[in-house]
Coordinates of C-alpha atoms and ligand atoms in Angstrom, one line a residue:
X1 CA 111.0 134.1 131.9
X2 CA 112.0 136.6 129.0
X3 CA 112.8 138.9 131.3
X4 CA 116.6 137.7 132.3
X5 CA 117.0 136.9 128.3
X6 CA 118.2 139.7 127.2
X7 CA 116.0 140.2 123.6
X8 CA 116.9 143.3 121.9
X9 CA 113.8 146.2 122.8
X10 CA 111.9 143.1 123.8
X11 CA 108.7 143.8 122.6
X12 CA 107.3 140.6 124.4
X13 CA 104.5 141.5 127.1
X14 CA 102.1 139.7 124.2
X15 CA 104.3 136.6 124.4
X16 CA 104.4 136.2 128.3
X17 CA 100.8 137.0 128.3
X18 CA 100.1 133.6 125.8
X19 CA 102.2 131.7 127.9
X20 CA 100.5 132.9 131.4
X21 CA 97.3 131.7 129.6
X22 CA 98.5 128.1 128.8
X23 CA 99.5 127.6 131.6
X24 CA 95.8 127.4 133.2
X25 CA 93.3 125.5 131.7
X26 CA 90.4 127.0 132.7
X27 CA 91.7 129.8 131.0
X28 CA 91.6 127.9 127.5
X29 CA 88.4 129.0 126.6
X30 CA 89.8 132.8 126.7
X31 CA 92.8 131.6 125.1
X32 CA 91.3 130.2 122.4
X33 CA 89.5 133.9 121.9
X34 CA 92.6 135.7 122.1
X35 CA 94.1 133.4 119.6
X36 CA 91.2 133.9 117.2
X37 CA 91.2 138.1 117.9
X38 CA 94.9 137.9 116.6
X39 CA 94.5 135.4 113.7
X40 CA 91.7 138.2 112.7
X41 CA 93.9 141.3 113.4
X42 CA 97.0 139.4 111.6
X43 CA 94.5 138.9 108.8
X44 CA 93.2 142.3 108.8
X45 CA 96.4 144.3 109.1
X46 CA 98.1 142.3 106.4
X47 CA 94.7 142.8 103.8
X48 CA 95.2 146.6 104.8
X49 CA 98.8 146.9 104.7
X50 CA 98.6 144.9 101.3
X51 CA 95.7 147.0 100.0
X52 CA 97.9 150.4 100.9
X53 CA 100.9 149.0 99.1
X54 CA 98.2 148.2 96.0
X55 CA 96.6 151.7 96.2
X56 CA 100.1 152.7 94.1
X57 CA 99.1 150.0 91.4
X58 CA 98.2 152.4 89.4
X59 CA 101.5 153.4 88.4
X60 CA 102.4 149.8 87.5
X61 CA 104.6 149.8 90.9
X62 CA 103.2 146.3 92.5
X63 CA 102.5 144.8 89.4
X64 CA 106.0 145.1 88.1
X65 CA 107.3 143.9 92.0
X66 CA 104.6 141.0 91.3
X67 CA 106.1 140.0 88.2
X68 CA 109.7 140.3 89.7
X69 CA 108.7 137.8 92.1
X70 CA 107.8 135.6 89.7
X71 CA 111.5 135.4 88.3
X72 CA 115.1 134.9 89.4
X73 CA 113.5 132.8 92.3
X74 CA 115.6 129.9 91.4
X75 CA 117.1 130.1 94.8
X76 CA 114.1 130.6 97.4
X77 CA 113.3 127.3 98.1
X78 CA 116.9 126.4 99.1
X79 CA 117.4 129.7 100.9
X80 CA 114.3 128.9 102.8
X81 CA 115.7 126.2 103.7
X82 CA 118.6 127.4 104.9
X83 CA 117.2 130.9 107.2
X84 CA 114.4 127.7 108.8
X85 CA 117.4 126.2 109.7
X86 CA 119.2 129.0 111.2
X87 CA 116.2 129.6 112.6
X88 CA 116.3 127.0 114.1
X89 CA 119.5 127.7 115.9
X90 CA 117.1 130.5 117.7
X91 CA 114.4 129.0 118.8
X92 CA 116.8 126.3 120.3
X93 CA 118.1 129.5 122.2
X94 CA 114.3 131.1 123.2
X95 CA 113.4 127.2 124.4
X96 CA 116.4 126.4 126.7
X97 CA 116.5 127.6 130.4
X98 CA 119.6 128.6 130.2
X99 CA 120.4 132.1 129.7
X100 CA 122.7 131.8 126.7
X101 CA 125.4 134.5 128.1
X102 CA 128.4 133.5 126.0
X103 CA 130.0 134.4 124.1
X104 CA 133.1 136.1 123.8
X105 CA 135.2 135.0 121.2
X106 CA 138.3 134.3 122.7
X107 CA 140.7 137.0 121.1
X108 CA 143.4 135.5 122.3
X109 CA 143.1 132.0 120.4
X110 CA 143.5 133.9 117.1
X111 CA 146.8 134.1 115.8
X112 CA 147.3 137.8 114.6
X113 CA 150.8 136.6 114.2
X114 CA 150.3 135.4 111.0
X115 CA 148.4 137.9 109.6
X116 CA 151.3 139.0 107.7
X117 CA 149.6 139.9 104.3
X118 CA 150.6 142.8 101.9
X119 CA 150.6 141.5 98.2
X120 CA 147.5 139.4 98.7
X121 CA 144.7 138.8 96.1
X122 CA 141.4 138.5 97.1
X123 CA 138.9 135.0 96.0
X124 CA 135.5 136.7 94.7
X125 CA 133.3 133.9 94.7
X126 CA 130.1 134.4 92.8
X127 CA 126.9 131.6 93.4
X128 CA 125.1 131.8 89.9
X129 CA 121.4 129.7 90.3
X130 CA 121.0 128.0 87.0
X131 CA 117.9 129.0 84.8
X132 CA 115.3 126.6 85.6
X133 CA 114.5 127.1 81.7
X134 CA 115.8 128.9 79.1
X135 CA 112.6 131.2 78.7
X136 CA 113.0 135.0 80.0
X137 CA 114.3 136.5 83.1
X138 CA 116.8 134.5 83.8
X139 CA 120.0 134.9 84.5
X140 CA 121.8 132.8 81.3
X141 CA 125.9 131.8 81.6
X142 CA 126.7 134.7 78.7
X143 CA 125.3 137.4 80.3
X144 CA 127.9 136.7 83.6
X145 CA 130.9 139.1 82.8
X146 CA 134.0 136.6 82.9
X147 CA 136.1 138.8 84.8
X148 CA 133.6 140.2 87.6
X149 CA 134.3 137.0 89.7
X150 CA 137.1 135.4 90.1
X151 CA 135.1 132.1 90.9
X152 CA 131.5 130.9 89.7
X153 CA 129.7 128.4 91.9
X154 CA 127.2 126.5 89.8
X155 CA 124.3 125.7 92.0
X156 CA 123.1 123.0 92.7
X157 CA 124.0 119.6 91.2
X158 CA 121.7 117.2 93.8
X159 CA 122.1 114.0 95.0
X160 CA 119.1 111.6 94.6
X161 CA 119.1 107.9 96.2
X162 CA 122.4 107.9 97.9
X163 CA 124.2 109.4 94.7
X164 CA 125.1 111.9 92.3
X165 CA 121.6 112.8 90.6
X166 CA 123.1 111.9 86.7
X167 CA 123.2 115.0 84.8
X168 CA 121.0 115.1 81.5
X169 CA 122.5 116.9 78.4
X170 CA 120.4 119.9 79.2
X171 CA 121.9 120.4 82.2
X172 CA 125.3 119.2 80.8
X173 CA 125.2 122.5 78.0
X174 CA 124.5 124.6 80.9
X175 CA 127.5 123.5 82.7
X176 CA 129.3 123.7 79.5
X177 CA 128.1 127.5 79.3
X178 CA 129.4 128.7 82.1
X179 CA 132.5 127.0 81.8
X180 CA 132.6 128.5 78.9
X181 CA 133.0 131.9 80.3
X182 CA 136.8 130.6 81.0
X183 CA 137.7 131.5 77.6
X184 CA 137.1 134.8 77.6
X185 CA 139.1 135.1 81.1
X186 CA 141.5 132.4 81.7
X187 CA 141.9 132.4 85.4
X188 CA 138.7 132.1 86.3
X189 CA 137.5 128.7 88.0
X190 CA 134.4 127.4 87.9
X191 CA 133.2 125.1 90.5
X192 CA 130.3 122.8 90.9
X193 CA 128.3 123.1 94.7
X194 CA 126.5 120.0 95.8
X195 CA 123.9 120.1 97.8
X196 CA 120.6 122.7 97.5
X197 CA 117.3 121.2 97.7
X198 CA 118.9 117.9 97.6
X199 CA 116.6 115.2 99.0
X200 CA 116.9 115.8 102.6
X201 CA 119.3 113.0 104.4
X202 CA 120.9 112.1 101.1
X203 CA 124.6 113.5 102.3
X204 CA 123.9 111.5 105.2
X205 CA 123.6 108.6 103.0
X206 CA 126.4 109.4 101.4
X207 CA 129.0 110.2 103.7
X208 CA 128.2 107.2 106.0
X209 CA 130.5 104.4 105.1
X210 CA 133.7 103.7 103.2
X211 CA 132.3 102.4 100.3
X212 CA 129.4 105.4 99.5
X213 CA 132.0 108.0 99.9
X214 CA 134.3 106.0 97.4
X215 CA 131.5 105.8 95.0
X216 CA 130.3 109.6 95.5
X217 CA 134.0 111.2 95.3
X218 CA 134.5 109.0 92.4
X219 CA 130.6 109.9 90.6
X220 CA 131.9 113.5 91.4
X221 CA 135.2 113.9 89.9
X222 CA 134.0 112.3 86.4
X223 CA 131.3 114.7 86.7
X224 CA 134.1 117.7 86.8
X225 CA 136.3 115.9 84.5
X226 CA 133.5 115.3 81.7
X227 CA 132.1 118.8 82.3
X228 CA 136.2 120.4 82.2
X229 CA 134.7 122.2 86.1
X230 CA 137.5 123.3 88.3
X231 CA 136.3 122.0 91.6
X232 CA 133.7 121.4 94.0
X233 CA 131.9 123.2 97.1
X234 CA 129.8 121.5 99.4
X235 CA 126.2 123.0 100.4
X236 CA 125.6 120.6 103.1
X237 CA 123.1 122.1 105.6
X238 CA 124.2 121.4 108.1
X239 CA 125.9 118.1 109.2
X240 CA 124.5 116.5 112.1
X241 CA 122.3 119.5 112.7
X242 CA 119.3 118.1 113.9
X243 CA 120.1 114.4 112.2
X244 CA 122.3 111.9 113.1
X245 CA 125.2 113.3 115.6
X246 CA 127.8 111.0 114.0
X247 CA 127.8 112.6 110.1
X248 CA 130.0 115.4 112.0
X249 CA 132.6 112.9 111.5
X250 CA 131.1 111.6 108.4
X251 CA 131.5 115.0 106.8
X252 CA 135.1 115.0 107.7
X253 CA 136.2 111.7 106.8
X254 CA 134.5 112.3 103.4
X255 CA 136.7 115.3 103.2
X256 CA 139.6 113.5 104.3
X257 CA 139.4 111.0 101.6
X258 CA 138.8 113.7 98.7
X259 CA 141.6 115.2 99.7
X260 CA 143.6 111.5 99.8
X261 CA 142.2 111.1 96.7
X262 CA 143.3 114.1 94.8
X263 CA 146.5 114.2 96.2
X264 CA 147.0 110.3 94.9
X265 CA 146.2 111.7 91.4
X266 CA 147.6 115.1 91.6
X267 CA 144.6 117.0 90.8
X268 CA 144.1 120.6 91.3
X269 CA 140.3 120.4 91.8
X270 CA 139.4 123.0 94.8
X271 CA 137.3 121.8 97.2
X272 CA 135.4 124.4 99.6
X273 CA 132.2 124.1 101.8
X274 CA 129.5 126.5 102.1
X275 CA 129.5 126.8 106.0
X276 CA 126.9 128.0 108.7
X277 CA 126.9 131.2 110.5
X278 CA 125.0 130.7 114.1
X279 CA 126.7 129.3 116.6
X280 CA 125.3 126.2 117.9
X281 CA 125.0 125.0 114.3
X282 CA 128.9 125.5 113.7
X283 CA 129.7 124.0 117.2
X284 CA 127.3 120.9 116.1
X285 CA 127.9 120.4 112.6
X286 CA 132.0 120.8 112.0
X287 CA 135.1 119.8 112.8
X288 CA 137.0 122.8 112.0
X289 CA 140.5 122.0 112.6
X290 CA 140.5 119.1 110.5
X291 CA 138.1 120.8 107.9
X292 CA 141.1 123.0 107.4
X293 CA 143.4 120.5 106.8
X294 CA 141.3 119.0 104.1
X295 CA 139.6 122.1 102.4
X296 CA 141.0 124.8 100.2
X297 CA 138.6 127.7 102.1
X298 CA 135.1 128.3 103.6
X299 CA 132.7 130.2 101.7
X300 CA 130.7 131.6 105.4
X301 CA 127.0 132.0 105.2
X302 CA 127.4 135.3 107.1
X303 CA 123.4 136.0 106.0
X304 CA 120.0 135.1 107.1
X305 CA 120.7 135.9 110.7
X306 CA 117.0 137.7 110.8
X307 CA 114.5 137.3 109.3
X308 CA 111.0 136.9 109.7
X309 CA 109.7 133.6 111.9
X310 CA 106.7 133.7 114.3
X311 CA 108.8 132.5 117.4
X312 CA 110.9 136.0 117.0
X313 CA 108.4 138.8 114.9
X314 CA 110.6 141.9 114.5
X315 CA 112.3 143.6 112.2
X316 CA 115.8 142.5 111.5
X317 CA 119.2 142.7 109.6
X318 CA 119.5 140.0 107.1
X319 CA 123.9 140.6 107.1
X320 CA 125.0 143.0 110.1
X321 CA 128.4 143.5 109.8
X322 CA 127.9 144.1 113.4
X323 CA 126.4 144.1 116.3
X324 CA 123.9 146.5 118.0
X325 CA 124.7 148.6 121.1
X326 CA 121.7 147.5 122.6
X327 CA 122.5 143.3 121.5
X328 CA 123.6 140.9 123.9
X329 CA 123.8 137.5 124.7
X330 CA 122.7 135.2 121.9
X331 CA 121.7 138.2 120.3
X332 CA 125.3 139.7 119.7
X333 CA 126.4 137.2 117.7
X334 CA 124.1 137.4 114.8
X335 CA 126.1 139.5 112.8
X336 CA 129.1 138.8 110.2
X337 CA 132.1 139.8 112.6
X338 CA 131.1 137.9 115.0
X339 CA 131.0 134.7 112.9
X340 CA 133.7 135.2 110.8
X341 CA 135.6 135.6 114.4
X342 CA 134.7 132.8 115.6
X343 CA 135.7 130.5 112.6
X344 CA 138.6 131.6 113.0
X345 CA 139.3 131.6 117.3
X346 CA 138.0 127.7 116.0
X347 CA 140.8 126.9 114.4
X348 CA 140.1 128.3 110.2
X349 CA 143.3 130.0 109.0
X350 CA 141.8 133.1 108.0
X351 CA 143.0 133.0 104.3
X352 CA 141.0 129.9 104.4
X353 CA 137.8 132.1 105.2
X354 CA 135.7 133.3 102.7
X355 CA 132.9 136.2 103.7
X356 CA 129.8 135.7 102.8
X357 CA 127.8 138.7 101.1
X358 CA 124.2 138.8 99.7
X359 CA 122.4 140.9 96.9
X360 CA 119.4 140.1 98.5
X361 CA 117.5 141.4 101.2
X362 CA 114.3 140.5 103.7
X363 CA 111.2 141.7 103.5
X364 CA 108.9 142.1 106.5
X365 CA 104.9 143.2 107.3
X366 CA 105.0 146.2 110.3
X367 CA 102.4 145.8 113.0
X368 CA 102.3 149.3 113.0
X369 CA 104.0 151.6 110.5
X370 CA 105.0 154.3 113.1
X371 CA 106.9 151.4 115.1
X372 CA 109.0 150.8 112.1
X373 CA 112.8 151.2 113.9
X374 CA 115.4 147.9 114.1
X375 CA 113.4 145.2 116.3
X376 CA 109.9 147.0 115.9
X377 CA 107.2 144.1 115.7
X378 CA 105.9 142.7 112.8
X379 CA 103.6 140.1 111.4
X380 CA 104.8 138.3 108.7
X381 CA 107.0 138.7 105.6
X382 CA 106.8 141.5 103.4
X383 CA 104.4 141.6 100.4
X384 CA 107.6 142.2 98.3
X385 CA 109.4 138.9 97.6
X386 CA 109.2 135.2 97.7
X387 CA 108.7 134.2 101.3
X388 CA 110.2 137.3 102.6
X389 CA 113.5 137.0 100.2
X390 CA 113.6 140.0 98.1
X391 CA 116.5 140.6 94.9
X392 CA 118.2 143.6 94.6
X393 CA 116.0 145.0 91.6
X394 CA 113.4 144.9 93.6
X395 CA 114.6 146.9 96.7
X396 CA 115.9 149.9 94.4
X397 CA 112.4 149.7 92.9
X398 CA 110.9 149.9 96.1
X399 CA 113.1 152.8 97.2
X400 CA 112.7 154.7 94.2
X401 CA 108.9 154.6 95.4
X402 CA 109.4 156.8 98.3
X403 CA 110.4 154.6 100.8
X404 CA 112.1 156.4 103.5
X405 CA 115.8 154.6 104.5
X406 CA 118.3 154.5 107.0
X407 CA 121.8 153.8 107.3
X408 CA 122.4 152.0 110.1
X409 CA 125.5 152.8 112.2
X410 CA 126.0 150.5 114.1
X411 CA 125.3 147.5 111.9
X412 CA 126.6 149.4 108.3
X413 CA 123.5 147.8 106.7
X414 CA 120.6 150.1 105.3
X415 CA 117.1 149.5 105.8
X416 CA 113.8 151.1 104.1
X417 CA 110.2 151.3 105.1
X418 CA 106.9 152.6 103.3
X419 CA 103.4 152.1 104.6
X420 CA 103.9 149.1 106.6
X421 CA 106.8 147.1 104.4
X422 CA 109.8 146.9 106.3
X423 CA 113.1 145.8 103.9
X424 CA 116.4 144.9 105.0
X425 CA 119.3 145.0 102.3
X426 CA 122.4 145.7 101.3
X427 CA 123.4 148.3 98.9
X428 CA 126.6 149.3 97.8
X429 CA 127.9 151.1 100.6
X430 CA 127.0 148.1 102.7
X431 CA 128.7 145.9 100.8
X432 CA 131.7 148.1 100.0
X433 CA 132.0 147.9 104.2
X434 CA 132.2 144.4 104.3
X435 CA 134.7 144.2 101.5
X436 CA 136.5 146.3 103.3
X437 CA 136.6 144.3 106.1
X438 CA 137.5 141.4 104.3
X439 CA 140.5 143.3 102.6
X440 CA 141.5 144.7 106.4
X441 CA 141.2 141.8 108.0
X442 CA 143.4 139.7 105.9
X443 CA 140.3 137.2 104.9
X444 CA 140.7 134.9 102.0
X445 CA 137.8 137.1 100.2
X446 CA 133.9 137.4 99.2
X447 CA 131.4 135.0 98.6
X448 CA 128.3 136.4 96.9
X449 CA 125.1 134.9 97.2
X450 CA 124.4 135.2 94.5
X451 CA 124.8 136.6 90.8
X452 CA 120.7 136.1 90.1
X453 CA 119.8 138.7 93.1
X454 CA 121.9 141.5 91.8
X455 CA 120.8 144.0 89.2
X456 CA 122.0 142.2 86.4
X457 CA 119.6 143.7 83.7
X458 CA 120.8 147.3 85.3
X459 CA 117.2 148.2 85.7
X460 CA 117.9 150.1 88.6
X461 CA 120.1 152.7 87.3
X462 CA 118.6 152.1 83.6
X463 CA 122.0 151.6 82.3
X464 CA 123.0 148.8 80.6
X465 CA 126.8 150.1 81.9
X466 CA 125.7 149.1 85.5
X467 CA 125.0 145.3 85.2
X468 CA 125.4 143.9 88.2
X469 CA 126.3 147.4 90.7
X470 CA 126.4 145.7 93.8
X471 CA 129.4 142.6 92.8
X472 CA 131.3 145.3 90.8
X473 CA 131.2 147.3 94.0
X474 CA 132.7 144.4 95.9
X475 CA 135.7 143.8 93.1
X476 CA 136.5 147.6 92.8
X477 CA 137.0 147.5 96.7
X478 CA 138.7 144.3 97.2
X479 CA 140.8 145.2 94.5
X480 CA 141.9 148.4 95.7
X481 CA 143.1 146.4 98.8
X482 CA 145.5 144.9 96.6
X483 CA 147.2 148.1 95.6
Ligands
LIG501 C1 113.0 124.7 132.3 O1 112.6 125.2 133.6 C2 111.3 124.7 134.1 C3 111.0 125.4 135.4 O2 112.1 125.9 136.0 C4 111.4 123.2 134.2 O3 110.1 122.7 134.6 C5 111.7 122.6 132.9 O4 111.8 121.2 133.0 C6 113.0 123.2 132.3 N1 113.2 122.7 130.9 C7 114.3 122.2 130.5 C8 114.4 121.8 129.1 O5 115.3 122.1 131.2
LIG502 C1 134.4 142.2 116.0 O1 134.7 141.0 116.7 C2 135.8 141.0 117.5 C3 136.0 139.6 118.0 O2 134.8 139.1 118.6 C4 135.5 142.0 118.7 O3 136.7 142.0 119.5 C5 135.3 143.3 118.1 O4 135.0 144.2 119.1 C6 134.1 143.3 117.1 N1 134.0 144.6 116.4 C7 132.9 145.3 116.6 C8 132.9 146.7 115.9 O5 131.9 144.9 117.2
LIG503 C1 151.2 132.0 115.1 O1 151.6 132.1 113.8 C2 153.0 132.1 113.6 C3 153.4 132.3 112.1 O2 152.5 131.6 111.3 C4 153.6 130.8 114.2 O3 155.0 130.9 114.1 C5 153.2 130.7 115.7 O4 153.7 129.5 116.2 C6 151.7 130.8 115.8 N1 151.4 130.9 117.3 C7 150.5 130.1 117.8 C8 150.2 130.3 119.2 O5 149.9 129.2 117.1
LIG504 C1 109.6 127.1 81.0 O1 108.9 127.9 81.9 C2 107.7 128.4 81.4 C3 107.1 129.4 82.4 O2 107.4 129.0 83.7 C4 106.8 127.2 81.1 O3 105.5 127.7 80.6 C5 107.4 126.3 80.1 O4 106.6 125.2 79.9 C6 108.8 125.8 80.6 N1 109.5 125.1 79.5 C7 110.1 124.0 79.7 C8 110.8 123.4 78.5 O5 110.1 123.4 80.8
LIG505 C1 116.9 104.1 94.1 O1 117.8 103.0 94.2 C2 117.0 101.8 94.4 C3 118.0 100.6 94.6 O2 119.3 100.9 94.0 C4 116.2 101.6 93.1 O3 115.5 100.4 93.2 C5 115.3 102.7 92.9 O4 114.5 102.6 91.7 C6 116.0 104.0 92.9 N1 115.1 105.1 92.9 C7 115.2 106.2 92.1 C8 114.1 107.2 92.3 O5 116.1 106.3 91.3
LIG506 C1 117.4 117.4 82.8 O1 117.5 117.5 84.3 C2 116.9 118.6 84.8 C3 117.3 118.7 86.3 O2 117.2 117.4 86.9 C4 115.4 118.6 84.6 O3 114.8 119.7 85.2 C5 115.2 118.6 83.1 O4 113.8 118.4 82.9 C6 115.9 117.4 82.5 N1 115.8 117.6 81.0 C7 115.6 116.6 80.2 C8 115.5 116.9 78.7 O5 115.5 115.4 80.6

């Protein structure tokens, strides 16, 4: 049944073999074996794979990956969130009976016509997690240089109950912080994202009738007003996306009437949504002509497209800029030019598109660390990182330790192994590719998730001149576009 599906290498003999076996019940009995024999080898492998990576403890290597773990993981739970999601999106794929042979993104449809740009300047748009308390590690609002991005994304106010959680005046003083930053570099904005690990349902609530999105646009712009923010992004992930079909229009209609709304009072709040990369969550979740009516731009969650789940156990790039020879099908439009393509065949001006970029990288557990190529198998996320989700810092320290790394051709995105970890990252010749691309292709700019992943101590190059190498990358090369 895998067989017409075209998976990359398919490394799935194990796979069909588990299904053959369900499939007869007399047969459960040696099932239930096999199923035990790999829960012990899974087990096993990791314990050794973990003890090889701990035999190096000795020169404080794990122990200070350990302890980065423990920090700048503001974000995980939400980004977890978010790659279950597009995960989701897969395993939608690997469960239908269709063979998902799309998916050419209709050239045609975009308008190269007006693609017209010379003296263009590029949005930088920088997601900064707040500290969850101002004791060490963190990332604080004075440490962000003012002019690195040319807009900060405060993340995350929530919404709680059907409304805008009220913001204490802890919260307020960190909102005041960053905002603060405007002083020292007038142009920059400073917007507020709503949504993270908000309850889940709650922009359903919201967006649902007349009267909840008059109250929530009208919570939300006192809250920018009081706190002098210069707009608003929307994390929603992802309308109607396994939920209720009809907050597709919901989400629009709530756009609409922000937009209504600060035309009427002739505000010049931005307004941009964090949007979704895989297909059938775009095709579900947005109306994208009328999105683009009401929005200022998209910032394009053009990450997260592998990563380890058990459904799909191989290694993976986290952001391909693109495909791989060997992808097709489904498979060929995990990467960033095929999304950012087809937002745009969809209708998105593409000034109105914003690419996204991480700092962060993937970690993954090898099955067998001679296998360790793109799409070798693996069992589970790395021992470096929170759940798989690993900050820059930590990948230089890793490949300062000997790992051995490749630049990928095809997909301008490095990887590094060691032992049996398996990382995928970006690193500043990644990144300067995709800002390149950006700056090419006529995009409306970066999006960077997020300031907290990147060095921002300059431990990797133990230079307190390098803070945060892989964002000033992205500026030097967008910037050089505007030459
Ligand atoms: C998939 O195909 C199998 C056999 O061809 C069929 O029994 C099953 O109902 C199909 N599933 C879906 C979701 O169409
Ligand atoms: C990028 O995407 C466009 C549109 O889908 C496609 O025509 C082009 O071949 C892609 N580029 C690469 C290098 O894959
Ligand atoms: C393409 O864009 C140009 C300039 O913006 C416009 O005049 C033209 O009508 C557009 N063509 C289509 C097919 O939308
Ligand atoms: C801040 O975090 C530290 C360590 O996580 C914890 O011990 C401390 O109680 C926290 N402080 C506040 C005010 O929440
Ligand atoms: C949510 O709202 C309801 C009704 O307005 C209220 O009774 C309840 O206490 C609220 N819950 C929280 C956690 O604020
Ligand atoms: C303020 O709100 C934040 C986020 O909801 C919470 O973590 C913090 O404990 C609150 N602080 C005070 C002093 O209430």
């Amino acid at each position: 049944m895998f067989s017409d599906r075209q998976l990359p290498q398919a490394k799935y003999e194990l796979l069909i073999e588990n299904k053959r076996i369900g499939l007869n019940c007399s047969r459960a009995l040696r099932a239930a074996g096999v199923v035990v024999a790999i829960v012990v080898i899974t087990c096993l492998t990791v314990y050794i794979s973990w003890r090889s990576l701990k035999s190096v403890d000795d020169r404080g290597f794990v122990k200070k990956l350990w302890e980065l773990n423990l920090k700048n993981y503001g974000p995980v739970e939400r980004l977890q969130h978010r790659a279950e999601l597009y995960g989701s999106a897969l395993k939608q794929y690997l469960d239908s009976n269709q063979s998902y042979t799309v998916i050419a993104v209709e050239s045609a449809v975009i308008n190269r016509s007006s693609n017209d740009v010379k003296t263009k300047t590029f949005r930088l748009v920088c997601y900064y997690t707040l500290p969850s308390n101002g004791t060490g590690g963190d990332l604080m609002p004075e440490e962000i240089d003012p002019s690195l991005c040319t807009h900060i994304n405060i993340a995350f106010a929530r919404i709680t109950n059907g409304s805008l959680q009220p913001v204490n005046s802890t919260v307020m003083g960190l909102y005041n912080r960053v905002s603060a930053l405007k002083s020292r570099n007038p142009s920059l904005k400073v917007l507020l994202t709503i949504g993270g690990s908000s309850e889940p349902g709650s922009f359903g609530t919201v967006s649902a009738t007349h009267a909840s999105r008059k109250l929530f646009i009208h919570d939300t712009l006192a809250l920018l007003a009081k706190c002098k923010l210069d707009g608003l992004d929307f994390d929603w992930e992802f309308p109607a996306w396994q939920s209720d079909k009809r907050e597709r229009v919901h989400f629009t209609q709530l756009l609409m009437e922000l937009r209504d709304e600060l035309n009427r009072r002739h505000s010049k709040f931005i307004v941009s949504v964090a949007v979704a990369a895989p297909k059938p969550i775009i095709d579900y979740s947005y109306d994208i002509p009328q999105m683009a009516e009401y929005v200022d731009y998209v910032n394009v969650m053009t990450y997260d497209y592998h990563f380890y789940v058990w459904y799909l156990p191989m290694t993976g790039f986290n952001s391909p800029l693109y495909k791989q020879a060997d992808e097709n099908g489904y498979f060929a439009t995990l990467n960033t030019n095929w999304t950012v393509s087809y937002w745009e065949s969809q209708g998105m001006p593409k000034e109105k598109i914003v690419v996204g970029l991480p700092t962060y990288g993937h970690s993954f557990t090898l099955v067998n660390d001679a296998n360790h190529g793109v799409s070798a198998p693996v069992l589970g996320f790395g021992v470096l990182g929170d759940s798989g989700f690993i900050s820059y810092p930590q990948v230089c320290h890793f490949v300062e330790e000997e790992a051995a790394t490749v630049f990928d051709r095809d997909s301008r995105v490095p990887y590094a192994f060691k032992n049996r970890e398996w990382i995928s990252y970006d690193d500043e010749r990644s990144l300067a590719y995709k800002a390149e691309y950006v700056a090419s292709g006529g995009y409306g700019g970066a999006m960077i998730w997020a300031l907290n992943m990147d060095d921002f101590k300059g431990e990797c190059s133990n230079s307190r001149e390098n803070w945060f190498p892989l964002i000033t990358k992205v500026k030097s090369v967008l910037a050089d576009d505007q030459l």
